[in-house]
mmCIF file of C-alpha atoms and ligand atoms in Angstrom:
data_model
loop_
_atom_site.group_PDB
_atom_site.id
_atom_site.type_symbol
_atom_site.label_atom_id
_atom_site.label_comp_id
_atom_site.label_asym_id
_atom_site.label_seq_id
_atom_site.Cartn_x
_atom_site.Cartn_y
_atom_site.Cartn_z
ATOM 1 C CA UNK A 171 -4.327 13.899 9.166
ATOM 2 C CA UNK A 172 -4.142 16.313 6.213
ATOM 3 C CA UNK A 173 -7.373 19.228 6.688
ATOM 4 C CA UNK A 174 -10.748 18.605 4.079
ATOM 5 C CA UNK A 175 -10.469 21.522 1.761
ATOM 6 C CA UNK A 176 -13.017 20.601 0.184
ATOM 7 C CA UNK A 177 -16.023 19.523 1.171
ATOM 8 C CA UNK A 178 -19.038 18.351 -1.161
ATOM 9 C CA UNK A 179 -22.468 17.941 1.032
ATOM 10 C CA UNK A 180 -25.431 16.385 -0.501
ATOM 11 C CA UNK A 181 -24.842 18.365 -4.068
ATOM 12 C CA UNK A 182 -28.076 17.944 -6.317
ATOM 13 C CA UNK A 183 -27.811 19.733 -9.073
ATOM 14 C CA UNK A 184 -31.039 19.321 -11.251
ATOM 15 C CA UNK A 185 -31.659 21.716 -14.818
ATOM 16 C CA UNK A 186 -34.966 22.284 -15.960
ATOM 17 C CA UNK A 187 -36.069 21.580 -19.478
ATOM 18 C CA UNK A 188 -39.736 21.807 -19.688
ATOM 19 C CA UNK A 189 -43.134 22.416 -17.620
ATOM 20 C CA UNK A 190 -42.467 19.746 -14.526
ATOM 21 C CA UNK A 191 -39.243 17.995 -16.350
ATOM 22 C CA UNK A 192 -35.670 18.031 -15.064
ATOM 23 C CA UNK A 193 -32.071 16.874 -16.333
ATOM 24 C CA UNK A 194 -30.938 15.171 -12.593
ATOM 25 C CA UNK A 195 -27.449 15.944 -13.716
ATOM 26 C CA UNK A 196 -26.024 15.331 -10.049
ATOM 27 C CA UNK A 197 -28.036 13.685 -7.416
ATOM 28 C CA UNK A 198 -27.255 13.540 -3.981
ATOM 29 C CA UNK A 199 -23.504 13.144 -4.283
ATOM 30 C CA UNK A 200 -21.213 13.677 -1.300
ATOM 31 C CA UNK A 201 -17.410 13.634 -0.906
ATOM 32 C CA UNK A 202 -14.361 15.373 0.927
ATOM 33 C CA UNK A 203 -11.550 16.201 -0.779
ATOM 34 C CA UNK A 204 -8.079 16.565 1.796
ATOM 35 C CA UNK A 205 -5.340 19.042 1.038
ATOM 36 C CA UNK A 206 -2.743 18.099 -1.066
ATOM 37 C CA UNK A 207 -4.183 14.973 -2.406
ATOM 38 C CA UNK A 208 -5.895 13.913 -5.835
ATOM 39 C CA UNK A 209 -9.146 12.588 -5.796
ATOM 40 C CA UNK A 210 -9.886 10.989 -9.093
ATOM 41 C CA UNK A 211 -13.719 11.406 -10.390
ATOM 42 C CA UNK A 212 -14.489 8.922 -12.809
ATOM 43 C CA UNK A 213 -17.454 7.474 -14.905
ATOM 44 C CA UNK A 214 -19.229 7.449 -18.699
ATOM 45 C CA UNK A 215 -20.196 10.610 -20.599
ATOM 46 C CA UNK A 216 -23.337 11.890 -19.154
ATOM 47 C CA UNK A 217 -22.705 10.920 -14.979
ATOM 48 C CA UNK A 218 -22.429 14.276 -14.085
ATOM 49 C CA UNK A 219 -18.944 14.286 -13.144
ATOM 50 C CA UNK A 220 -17.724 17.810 -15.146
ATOM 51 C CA UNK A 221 -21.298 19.256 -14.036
ATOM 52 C CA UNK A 222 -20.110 18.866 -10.399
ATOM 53 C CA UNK A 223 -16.483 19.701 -11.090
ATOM 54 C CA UNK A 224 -17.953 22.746 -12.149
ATOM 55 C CA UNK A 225 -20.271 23.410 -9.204
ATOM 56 C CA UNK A 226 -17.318 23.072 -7.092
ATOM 57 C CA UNK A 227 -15.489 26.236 -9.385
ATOM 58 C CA UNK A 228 -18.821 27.966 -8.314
ATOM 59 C CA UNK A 229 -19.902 27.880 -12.342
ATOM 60 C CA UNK A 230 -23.484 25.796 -11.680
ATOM 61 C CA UNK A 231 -25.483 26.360 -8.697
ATOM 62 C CA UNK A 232 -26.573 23.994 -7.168
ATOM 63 C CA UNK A 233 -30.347 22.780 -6.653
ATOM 64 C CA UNK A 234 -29.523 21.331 -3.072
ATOM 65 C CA UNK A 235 -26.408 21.043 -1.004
ATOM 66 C CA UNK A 236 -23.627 22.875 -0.660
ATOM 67 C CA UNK A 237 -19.697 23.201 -1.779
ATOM 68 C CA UNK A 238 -17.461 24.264 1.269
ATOM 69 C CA UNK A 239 -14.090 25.378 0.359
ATOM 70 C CA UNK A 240 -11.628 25.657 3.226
ATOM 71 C CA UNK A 241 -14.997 26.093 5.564
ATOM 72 C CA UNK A 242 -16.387 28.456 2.949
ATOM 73 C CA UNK A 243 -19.711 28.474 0.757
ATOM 74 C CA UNK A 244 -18.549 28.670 -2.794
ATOM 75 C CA UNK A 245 -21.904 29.757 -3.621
ATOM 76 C CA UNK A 246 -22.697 32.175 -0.981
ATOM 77 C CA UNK A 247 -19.823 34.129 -1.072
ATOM 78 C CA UNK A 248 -20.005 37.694 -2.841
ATOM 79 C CA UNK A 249 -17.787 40.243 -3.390
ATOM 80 C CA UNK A 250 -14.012 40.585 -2.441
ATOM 81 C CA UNK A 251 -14.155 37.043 -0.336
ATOM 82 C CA UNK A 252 -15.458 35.722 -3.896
ATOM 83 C CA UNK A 253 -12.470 37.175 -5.782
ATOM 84 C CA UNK A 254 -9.663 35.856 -3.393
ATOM 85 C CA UNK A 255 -12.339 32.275 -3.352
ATOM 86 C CA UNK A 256 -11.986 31.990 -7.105
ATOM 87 C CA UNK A 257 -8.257 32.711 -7.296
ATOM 88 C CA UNK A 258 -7.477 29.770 -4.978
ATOM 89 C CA UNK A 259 -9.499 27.383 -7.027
ATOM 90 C CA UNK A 260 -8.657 27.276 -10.609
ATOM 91 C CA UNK A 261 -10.016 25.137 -13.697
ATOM 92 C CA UNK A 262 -7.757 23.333 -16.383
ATOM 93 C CA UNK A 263 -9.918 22.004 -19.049
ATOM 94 C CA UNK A 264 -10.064 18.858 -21.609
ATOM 95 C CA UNK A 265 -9.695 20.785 -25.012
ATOM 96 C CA UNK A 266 -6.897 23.332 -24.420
ATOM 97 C CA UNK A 267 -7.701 24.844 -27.665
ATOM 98 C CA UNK A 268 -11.243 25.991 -27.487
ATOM 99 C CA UNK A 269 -10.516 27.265 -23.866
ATOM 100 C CA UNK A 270 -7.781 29.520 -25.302
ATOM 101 C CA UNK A 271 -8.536 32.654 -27.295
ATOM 102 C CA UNK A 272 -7.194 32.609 -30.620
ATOM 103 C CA UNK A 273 -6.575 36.025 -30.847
ATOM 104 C CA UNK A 274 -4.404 36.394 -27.564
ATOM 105 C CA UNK A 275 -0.797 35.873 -27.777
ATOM 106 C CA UNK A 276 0.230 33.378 -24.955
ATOM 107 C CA UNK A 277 1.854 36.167 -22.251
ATOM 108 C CA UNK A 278 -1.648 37.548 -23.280
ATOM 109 C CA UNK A 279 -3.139 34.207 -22.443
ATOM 110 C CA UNK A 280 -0.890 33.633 -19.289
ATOM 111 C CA UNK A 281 -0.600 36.939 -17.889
ATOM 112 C CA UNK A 282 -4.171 37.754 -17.971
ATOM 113 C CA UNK A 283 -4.890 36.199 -14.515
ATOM 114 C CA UNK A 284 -1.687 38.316 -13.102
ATOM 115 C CA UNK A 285 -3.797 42.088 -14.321
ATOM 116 C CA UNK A 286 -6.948 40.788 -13.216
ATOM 117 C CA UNK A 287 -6.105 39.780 -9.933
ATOM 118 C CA UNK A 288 -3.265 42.563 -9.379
ATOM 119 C CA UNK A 289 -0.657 40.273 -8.922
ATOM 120 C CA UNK A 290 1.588 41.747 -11.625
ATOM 121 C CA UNK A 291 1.662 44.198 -14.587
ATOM 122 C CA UNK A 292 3.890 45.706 -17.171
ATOM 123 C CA UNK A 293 7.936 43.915 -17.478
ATOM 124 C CA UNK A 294 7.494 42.258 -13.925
ATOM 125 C CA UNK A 295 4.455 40.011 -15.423
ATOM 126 C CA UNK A 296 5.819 39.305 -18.080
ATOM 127 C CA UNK A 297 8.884 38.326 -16.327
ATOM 128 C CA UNK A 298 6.260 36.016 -14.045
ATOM 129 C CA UNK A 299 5.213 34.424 -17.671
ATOM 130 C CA UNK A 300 8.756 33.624 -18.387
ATOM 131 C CA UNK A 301 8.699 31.334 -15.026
ATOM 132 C CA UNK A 302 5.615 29.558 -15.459
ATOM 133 C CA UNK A 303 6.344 28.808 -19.156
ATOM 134 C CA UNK A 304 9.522 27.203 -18.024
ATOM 135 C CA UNK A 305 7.840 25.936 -15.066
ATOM 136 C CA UNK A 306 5.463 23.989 -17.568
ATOM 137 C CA UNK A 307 8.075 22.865 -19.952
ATOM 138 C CA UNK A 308 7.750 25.586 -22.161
ATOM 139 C CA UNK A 309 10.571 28.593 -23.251
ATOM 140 C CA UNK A 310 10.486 31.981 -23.124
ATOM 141 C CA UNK A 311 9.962 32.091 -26.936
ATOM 142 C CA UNK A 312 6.878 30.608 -26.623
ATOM 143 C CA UNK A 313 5.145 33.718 -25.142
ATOM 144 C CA UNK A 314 4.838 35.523 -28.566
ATOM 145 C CA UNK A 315 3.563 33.085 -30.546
ATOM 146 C CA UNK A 316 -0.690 32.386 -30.836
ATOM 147 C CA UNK A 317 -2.051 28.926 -29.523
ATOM 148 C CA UNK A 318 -2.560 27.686 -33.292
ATOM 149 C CA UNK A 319 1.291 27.640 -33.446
ATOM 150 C CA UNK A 320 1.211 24.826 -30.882
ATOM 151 C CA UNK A 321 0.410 21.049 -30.598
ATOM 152 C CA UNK A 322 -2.099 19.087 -28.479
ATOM 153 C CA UNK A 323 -0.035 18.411 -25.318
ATOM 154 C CA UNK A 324 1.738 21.883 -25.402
ATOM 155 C CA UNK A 325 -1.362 23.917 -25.827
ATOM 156 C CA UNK A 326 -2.527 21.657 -22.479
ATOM 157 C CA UNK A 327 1.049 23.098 -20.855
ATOM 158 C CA UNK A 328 -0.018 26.430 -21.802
ATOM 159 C CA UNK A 329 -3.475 26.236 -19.803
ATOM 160 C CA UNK A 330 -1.749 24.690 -16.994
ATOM 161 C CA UNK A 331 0.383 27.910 -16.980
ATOM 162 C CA UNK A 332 -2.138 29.718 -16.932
ATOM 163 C CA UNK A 333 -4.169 27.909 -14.441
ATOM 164 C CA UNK A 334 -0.799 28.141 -12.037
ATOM 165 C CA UNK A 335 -0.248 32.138 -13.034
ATOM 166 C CA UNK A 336 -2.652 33.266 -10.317
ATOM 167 C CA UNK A 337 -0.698 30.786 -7.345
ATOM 168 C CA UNK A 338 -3.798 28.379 -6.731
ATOM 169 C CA UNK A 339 -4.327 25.508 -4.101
ATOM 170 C CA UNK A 340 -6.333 23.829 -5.454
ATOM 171 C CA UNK A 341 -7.173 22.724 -9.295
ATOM 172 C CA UNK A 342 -10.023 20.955 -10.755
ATOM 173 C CA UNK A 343 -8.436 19.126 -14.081
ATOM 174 C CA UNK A 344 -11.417 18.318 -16.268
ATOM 175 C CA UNK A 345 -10.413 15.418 -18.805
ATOM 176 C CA UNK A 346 -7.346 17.321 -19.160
ATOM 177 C CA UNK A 347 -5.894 14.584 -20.763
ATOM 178 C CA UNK A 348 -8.406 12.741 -22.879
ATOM 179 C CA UNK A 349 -7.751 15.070 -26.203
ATOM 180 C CA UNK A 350 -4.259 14.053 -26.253
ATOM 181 C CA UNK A 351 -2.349 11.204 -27.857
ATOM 182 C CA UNK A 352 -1.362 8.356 -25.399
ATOM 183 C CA UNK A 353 2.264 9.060 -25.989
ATOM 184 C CA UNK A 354 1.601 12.786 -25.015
ATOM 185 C CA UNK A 355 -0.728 11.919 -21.998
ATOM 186 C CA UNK A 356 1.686 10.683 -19.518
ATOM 187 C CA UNK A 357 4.086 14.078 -19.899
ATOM 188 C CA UNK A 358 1.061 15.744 -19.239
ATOM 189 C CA UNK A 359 0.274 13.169 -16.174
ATOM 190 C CA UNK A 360 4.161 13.502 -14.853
ATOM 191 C CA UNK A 361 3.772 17.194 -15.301
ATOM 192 C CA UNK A 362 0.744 17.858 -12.929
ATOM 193 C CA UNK A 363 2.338 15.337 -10.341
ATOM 194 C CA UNK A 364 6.203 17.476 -10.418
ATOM 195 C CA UNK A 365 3.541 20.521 -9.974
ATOM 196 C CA UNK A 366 1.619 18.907 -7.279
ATOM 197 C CA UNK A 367 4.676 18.235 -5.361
ATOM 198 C CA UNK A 368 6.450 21.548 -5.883
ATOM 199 C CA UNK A 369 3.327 23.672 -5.175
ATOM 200 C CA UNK A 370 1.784 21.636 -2.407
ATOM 201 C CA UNK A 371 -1.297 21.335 -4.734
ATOM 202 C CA UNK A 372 -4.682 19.577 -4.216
ATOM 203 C CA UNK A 373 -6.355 18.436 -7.790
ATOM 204 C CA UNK A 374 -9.592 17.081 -8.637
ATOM 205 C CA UNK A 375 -9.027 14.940 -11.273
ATOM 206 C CA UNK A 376 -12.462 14.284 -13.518
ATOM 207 C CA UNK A 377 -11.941 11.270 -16.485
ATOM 208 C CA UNK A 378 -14.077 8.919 -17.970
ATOM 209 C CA UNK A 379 -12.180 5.971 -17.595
ATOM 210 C CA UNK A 380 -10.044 4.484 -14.455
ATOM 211 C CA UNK A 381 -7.415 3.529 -16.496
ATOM 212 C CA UNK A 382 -6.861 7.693 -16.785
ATOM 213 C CA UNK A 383 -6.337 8.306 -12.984
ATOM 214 C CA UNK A 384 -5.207 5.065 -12.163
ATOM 215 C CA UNK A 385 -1.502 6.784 -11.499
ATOM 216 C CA UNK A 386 -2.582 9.890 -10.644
ATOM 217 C CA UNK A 387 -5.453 9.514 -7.985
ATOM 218 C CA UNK A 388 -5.131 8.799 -4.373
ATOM 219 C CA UNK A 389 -8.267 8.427 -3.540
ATOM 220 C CA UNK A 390 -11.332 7.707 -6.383
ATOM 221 C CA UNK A 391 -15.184 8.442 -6.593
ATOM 222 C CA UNK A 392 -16.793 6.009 -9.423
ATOM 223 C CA UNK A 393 -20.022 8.368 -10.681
ATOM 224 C CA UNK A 394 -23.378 6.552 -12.502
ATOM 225 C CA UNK A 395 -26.293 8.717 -14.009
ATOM 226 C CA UNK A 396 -25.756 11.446 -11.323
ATOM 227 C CA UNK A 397 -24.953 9.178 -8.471
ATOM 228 C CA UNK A 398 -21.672 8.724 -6.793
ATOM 229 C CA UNK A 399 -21.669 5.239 -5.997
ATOM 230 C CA UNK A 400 -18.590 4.094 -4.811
ATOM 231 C CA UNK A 401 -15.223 5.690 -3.608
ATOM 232 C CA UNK A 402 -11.827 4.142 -1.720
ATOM 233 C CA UNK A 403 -8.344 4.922 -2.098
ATOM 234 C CA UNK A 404 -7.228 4.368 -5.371
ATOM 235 C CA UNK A 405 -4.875 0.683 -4.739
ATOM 236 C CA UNK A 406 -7.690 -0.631 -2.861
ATOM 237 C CA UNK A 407 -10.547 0.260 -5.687
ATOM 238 C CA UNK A 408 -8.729 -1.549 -8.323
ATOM 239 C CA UNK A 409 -7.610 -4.435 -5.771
ATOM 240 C CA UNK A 410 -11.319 -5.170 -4.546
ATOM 241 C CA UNK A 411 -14.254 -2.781 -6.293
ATOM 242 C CA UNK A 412 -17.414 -3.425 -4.301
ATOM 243 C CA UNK A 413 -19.590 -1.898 -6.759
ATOM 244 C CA UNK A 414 -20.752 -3.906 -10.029
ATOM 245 C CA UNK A 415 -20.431 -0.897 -12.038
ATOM 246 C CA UNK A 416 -16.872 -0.408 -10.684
ATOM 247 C CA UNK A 417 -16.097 -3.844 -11.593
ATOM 248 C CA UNK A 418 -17.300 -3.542 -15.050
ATOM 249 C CA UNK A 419 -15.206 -0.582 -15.849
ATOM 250 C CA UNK A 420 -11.918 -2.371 -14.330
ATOM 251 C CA UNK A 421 -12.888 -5.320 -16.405
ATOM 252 C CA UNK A 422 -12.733 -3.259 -19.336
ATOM 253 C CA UNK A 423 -9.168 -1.934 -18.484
ATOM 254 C CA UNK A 424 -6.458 -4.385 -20.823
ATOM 255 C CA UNK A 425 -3.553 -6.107 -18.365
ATOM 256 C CA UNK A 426 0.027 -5.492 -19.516
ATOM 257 C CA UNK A 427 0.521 -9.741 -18.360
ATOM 258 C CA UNK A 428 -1.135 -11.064 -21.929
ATOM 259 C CA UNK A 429 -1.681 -14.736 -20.103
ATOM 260 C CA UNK A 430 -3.934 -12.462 -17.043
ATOM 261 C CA UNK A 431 -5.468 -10.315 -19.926
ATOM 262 C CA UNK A 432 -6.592 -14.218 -21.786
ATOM 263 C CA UNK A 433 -8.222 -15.732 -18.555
ATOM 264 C CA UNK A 434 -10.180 -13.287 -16.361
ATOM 265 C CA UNK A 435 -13.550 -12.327 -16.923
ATOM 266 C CA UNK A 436 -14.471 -9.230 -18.877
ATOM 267 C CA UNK A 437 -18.040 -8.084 -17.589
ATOM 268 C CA UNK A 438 -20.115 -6.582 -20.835
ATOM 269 C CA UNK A 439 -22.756 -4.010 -19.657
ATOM 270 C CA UNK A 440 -25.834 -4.463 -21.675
ATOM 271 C CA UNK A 441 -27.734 -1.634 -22.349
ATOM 272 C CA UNK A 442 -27.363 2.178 -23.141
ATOM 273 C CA UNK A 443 -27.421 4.478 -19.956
ATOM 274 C CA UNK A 444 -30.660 5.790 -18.564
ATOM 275 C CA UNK A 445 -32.065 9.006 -19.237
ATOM 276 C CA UNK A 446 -31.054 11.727 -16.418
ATOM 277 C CA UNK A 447 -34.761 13.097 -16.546
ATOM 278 C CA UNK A 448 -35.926 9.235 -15.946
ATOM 279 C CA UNK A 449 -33.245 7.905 -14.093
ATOM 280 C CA UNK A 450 -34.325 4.202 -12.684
ATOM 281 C CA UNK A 451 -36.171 3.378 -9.348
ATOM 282 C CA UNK A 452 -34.289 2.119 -6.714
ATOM 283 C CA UNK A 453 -30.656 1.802 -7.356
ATOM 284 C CA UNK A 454 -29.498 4.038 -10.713
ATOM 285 C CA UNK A 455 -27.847 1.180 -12.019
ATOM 286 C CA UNK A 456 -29.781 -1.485 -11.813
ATOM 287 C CA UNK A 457 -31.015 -1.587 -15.858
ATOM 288 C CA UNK A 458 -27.979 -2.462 -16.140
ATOM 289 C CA UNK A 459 -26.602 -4.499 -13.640
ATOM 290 C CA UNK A 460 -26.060 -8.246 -13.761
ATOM 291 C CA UNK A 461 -26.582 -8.685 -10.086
ATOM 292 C CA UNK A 462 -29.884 -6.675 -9.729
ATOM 293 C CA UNK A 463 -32.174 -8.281 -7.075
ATOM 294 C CA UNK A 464 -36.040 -7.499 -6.586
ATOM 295 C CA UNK A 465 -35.569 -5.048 -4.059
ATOM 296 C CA UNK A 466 -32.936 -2.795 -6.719
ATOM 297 C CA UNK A 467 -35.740 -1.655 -8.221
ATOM 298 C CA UNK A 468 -37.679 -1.073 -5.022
ATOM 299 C CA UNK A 469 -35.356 0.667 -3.011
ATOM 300 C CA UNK A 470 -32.531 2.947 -3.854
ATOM 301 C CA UNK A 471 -29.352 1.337 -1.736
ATOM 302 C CA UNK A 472 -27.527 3.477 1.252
ATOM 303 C CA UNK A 473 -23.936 5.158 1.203
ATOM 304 C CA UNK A 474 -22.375 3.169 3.769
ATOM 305 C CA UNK A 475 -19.007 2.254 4.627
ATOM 306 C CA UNK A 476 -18.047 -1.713 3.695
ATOM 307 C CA UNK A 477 -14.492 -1.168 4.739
ATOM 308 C CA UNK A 478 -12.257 1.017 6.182
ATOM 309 C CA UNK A 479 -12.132 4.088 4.126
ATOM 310 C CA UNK A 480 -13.787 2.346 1.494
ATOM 311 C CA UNK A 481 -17.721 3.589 0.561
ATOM 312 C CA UNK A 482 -20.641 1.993 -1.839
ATOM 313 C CA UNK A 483 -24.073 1.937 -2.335
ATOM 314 C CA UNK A 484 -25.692 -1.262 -3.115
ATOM 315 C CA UNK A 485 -28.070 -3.626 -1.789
ATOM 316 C CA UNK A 486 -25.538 -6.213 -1.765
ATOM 317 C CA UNK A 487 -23.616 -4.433 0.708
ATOM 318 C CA UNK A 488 -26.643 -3.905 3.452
HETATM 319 FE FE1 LIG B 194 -26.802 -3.932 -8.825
HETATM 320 FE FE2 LIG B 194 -28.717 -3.887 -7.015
HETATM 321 FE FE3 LIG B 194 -26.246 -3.241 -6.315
HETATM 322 FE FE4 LIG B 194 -27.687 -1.619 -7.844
HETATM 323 S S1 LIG B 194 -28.104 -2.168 -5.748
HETATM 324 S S2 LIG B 194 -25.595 -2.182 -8.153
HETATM 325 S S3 LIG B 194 -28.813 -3.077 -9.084
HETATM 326 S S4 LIG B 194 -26.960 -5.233 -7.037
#
């Protein structure tokens, strides 16, 4: 059994607004993550899945709960321990080209994680951004040149190089693939798997749809107005979802077999999600859900587990 490095206990993370009001951005959500797997994190604008992707960088802090990282507060850490914390965990992010500076050359761009963590300087780092440019499917040419020289999907190489520069274990990959043209996204999608596999990574992979981590994820959390509320390995999600917000969103995903695609049953959420400062009563979803029951709105539904491995709240589960 592969260790939990990473380990996300009853994170609420709740901003405040006005006199008494608050933004429940994450509620209550709890998950391991094992080394070198990918746990997909999935769900509409809104569900608070970047907002704890970035909690877990140690970028929000969090209201209640805690982050553990290889047995380690991220948030209570200070210090040296902090610096060596933060180099470990590193953040690639869905727009490549607002998370670049324009005015940095990429070695600039690439090498600055080398200086600041005095891994590298002078001819030897640049050296080091020869390798990770090639590493990422880039050349050696490409370090002189500024990131408006560049397209889409090779500006999202370039943050992956420098996301890798600094030798992490583990990488949070926010959207990093919804910018991109389809044709583009699976290069980007093989690319982070070869690197997975060479570097004995561990990724947290955040999208808003499960088509997105369908190949990529072994294991998948399905997020709702702050709430995590289901999460299995990723075959046996897509084979049986448990959740009625799960099995909208798969119903929503188009089969390649155009005779499957015709018969089965798309399920059409009515509505527009809840406010985060109002969220529901009960169950989160249940404005929504074409299986609420009286006692949805009564009482919100346990995590439990409804199969092995395989975790949802809902009332029609207890
Ligand atoms: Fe629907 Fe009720 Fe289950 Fe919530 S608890 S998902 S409202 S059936």
């Amino acid at each position: 059994m592969p260790k939990k490095l990473l380990e996300v206990k009853n994170l609420k993370i709740h901003f405040k607004i006005g006199k008494g009001q608050y933004v429940k951005a994450v509620d209550d959500v709890s998950f391991d993550i094992y080394q070198g797997e990918t746990f997909g994190l999935v769900g509409e604008s809104g569900c608070g899945k970047s907002t704890t992707g970035r909690a877990v960088i140690g970028l929000y802090k969090p209201t209640a709960g805690e982050v553990l990282f290889d047995g380690q507060d991220v948030h209570r850490v200070s210090g040296r321990e902090r610096q060596r914390l933060t180099g470990r965990i590193q953040m690639i992010f869905q727009d490549p080209y607002a998370s670049l500076n324009p005015r940095m050359d990429v070695a600039e761009i690439i090498g600055e994680g080398l200086v600041l963590n005095g891994l590298a300087s002078g001819r030897e780092r640049l050296e080091r951004v020869y390798e990770l440019l090639e590493m990422v499917g880039l050349q050696k040419e490409h370090a002189s040149r500024f990131p408006h020289e560049f397209s889409g999907g090779q500006r999202q190489r370039i943050g992956i190089a420098r996301a890798l520069a600094v030798n992490p274990e583990f990488i949070i990959a926010d959207e990093p693939i919804s910018a991109l043209d389809v044709s583009v996204q699976a290069q980007v999608v093989n690319l982070l798997k070869r690197l997975q596999q060479e570097r004995k990574l561990t990724y947290l992979f955040i999208a808003h749809d499960l088509a997105m981590v369908k190949h990529m994820s072994d294991r998948i959390g399905v997020m709702y107005l702050g709430n995590l509320v289901e999460l299995a390995a990723s075959k046996e999600l897509y084979r049986e979802p448990k959740h009625p917000y799960t099995q909208a969103l798969l119903s929503a995903i188009p089969l390649p077999d155009p005779d499957l695609e015709q018969s089965r049953e798309r399920i059409i959420l009515e509505g527009e999600v809840p406010s985060p400062i109002n969220p529901p009563s009960g169950c989160v979803f249940r404005t929504r859900c074409p299986k609420a029951m009286e006692i949805c709105a009564a009482q919100k539904p346990t995590w439990r587990e409804v199969a092995p491995g395989h975790y949802t709240a809902c009332h029609l589960y207890e």
